[in-house]
Amino acid sequence: MGVTVLQQFPIVEQRTGPSTIELLTKRIVALGATQQGQFLVDCETYSSVPQLGAQKTVHVLHNSEQPATVFSILETGSKTIPLITDGLFDLLMMKMSNFYQSKKQTKVESKGPRFEIGDFSVKLGSVAVSQNFKGILVEVEYRPCIVPAMCWDLIREFLQGFLGSSVTSTPPPYLQNKMQEVYTPNDTIQQYLEHFTVYRKSHFKM
Amino acid sequence: MSYSVNISVEAPIENQIQEITYDGQEIYQAPLTLSESLAKYAQKIDFSKINELETKKEPGDTSDDSKSDSDSKDSFQSNLWPWDSVRNKLRSALQEVCVLADVLAIAKDKRYMVLDPVQQEPVDTKPIVQMYARKKALAGAANVLLTGAERLKNSQNEAVQNRSNFHFELLRLRQNWRLKKVSNSIIGDLSYRTAGSKYSQPGIFEVTKAEDEEKPSSPPHSPLPGATPSVKSYSALRVTVPSELQGVAYISVLCQKDQEDLFSTNVNLLSSGPSTTNPDVHWQQKLEAAQNVLFCKELFNQLAKEAVQLQAPIPHMVVGNQIMATVLPGIQLIIGLCHSTSGDKKVPASTPAKTEHDHVLEHSLHQLLREVHHRNTHHPFPHPASGPLGPSKKRSLAGPNATDRYDLLEMTKSETLLEQIIKQAQHFFMRIRIGYVLDTIAKEVKDPLICSHWNSLNSPTQSCVKINIITHGYDVVYRTPLVIHIGEKTLKCICRDGKVMHMSYEPQELRDLIFCHINQHQILAVQSLAKIMGWQYLANSLHLGIGSVELLGNASSCILASPNGDRLIAVRCVPSQTGVQVSVAHSPRSDFFLVD
């Protein structure tokens, strides 16, 4: 468990999603990385029925890196409450289908190959909102460190090394508030959720 | 005092209460009529007493009169009338008879006097009822006495029979073993299933009453479990153990090196191991032996199962009642199950030959299975009603703690009994080897002393030894400490400078390392001694590149100058040789010559 930075990779006009993934794979393999299977992060969103009063939203996320865990984030409008639970939580959500109903067409997932290079692990995920390809999210994890401020520069350099100029020199906005704190798997999930929300909105615009 | 009050005491005017009804009403007795009350009071007068008083007074009066007359006359009178009292009595009797005759005569006429019966207060004495009550009371008393006598008799009988009673024995059996009644027989269970064992073989025994009553007159003695089996203890209880659990069983652990025995261990939970087929053996010992057989069988069964399943580089062999596993190259661990049902003394005869008896592996094997049993019954808390029972505490917290894949994979790995015992055996050999290497080096090398301190605290698979290399007489000047961690198949040596060396199980590697350190120690000790003596230290090299090629490592050397600078010394030390070469040079002459 280390510090993870999630980075969006822009798709150039003439390229498709799979070809971009292929390009990045070539780059990372050229750096000496080895592929270690696949990964998958998915997000399902439920919203409360009107009888429960003010609308609340529950995002239920799974990360293949923590296979025994279900992450859920409750948004009440004023605050967000994260809840990290056992796998049985999925069954609990099914029982609560009378109160929290799954929104139509909102299942977001990011999946793709997973690489390891030294202390870094790199995941090239193609994001799909209800099976429609939306973009590419690159996740880089630096495993030996757990405080973002201490390894951000290293991660940035690594990211810039194979993603090019699309990487900004400032940390992602979510991490900026937590630079001195101990990084937890929940922070990774929060970053994913932020990106997923952005992708979803772009979906609604279209 | 002055206000004295007159208190009149009189009978209450109220009539006597005859009955109180349930509604609280009191029913009074009707008051006696005048004649009735007269009769009642008259009846209370004791006429004979009054008569006596009168008769007593009369002679007293006369005596008083006579006394007043003259004293002499008094003595005379008393002497004169010895029959006086008789006469008085006769007279009064006559008087009474006369009066009675008069009364009867008057009453007979029924004109002046009427004889009326006075109502007596009834004293209801029913003799039949009284007799019955007495009879009953007597019977009760007799009963108490009889039961007391019976009890005394019983306790005396028990003291005489002294525990040969079947039920008493059964009670004792029940205190230590699980029993249940199935129709007409009593069945017991000696398996370890309640303690967490999952071995399928049933350990059922039957309890019966001993039929042979030919020696009830044997002197009573306590058949305690610890009692010597040679003393024939009569027991009213028979225990029938299934034939496959009879006899003596033990697990023998044998370590073989190139077909020669290094040592052997016998796991035998019963130290004495008397033959249990002998019917005279007490049931406690019989059951313990049977339980021991069951335990050994389970242990061996488990080990054999694991030996077949484990994928070892050199596959484990299971032949008959023996498991063979390779611990280190050339060293085999042989675990065998010995079970003798015949009950003769043949089996114990073979074991005393192997006097090399190590209790460590015996204890470990025993402990490992017990640990498995314990884990099966003791699940970590809390036990959520909705969650599965069985995963470890770490696993049940893995979800909320967001444990990642690596840790989860680690959790699924668990060591089998065989792996653990092999590891312990490996460590055992490593320890022996390291000890041997250190001892031989200490014997071979005299100049720097090699002291090794074994840590007393160690685990079955890890121990630690601290080595100090010191020069005798100069141990304050310089010392080289080394710490060696001994694992199962590897060694980890932490040197003085903090370098960590990992080595394999080959003892030669450690030997070389220690020789290199002896070599370094010599040069560094010379340097620190030179510093104290005021010598100038000119050059130092722990790895000399010049000179002949050494068998092991490189030679090391240093050059020192005397305080006034007219002498130079070069010290050269070679790991493979024990000696140290010293060259001395006088400063006026530019050439060096070899002294030794």
mmCIF file with all atom_site columns, C-alpha atoms in Angstrom, chain A residues 9 16 22 34 102 123 133 140 152 164 166 168 171 190 199:
data_model
loop_
_atom_site.group_PDB
_atom_site.id
_atom_site.type_symbol
_atom_site.label_atom_id
_atom_site.label_alt_id
_atom_site.label_comp_id
_atom_site.label_asym_id
_atom_site.label_entity_id
_atom_site.label_seq_id
_atom_site.pdbx_PDB_ins_code
_atom_site.Cartn_x
_atom_site.Cartn_y
_atom_site.Cartn_z
_atom_site.occupancy
_atom_site.B_iso_or_equiv
_atom_site.pdbx_formal_charge
_atom_site.auth_seq_id
_atom_site.auth_comp_id
_atom_site.auth_asym_id
_atom_site.auth_atom_id
_atom_site.pdbx_PDB_model_num
ATOM 1  C CA . PHE A 1 9   ? -4.622  10.846 -20.431 1.00 0.00 ? 9   PHE A CA 1
ATOM 2  C CA . THR A 1 16  ? -8.997  5.248  -30.651 1.00 0.00 ? 16  THR A CA 1
ATOM 3  C CA . GLU A 1 22  ? -1.470  -0.001 -26.811 1.00 0.00 ? 22  GLU A CA 1
ATOM 4  C CA . THR A 1 34  ? 6.234   -6.357 -16.643 1.00 0.00 ? 34  THR A CA 1
ATOM 5  C CA . SER A 1 102 ? -29.727 2.197  -8.829  1.00 0.00 ? 102 SER A CA 1
ATOM 6  C CA . LYS A 1 123 ? -2.519  0.645  -14.347 1.00 0.00 ? 123 LYS A CA 1
ATOM 7  C CA . PHE A 1 133 ? -15.813 4.154  -23.926 1.00 0.00 ? 133 PHE A CA 1
ATOM 8  C CA . VAL A 1 140 ? 0.490   5.137  -10.726 1.00 0.00 ? 140 VAL A CA 1
ATOM 9  C CA . TRP A 1 152 ? 4.931   13.445 -5.176  1.00 0.00 ? 152 TRP A CA 1
ATOM 10 C CA . GLY A 1 164 ? 4.539   13.467 -21.472 1.00 0.00 ? 164 GLY A CA 1
ATOM 11 C CA . SER A 1 166 ? -0.126  16.188 -19.994 1.00 0.00 ? 166 SER A CA 1
ATOM 12 C CA . THR A 1 168 ? 0.807   18.972 -14.393 1.00 0.00 ? 168 THR A CA 1
ATOM 13 C CA . PRO A 1 171 ? -0.559  17.411 -7.414  1.00 0.00 ? 171 PRO A CA 1
ATOM 14 C CA . GLN A 1 190 ? -12.072 9.154  -3.842  1.00 0.00 ? 190 GLN A CA 1
ATOM 15 C CA . TYR A 1 199 ? -16.858 11.401 -17.153 1.00 0.00 ? 199 TYR A CA 1
#
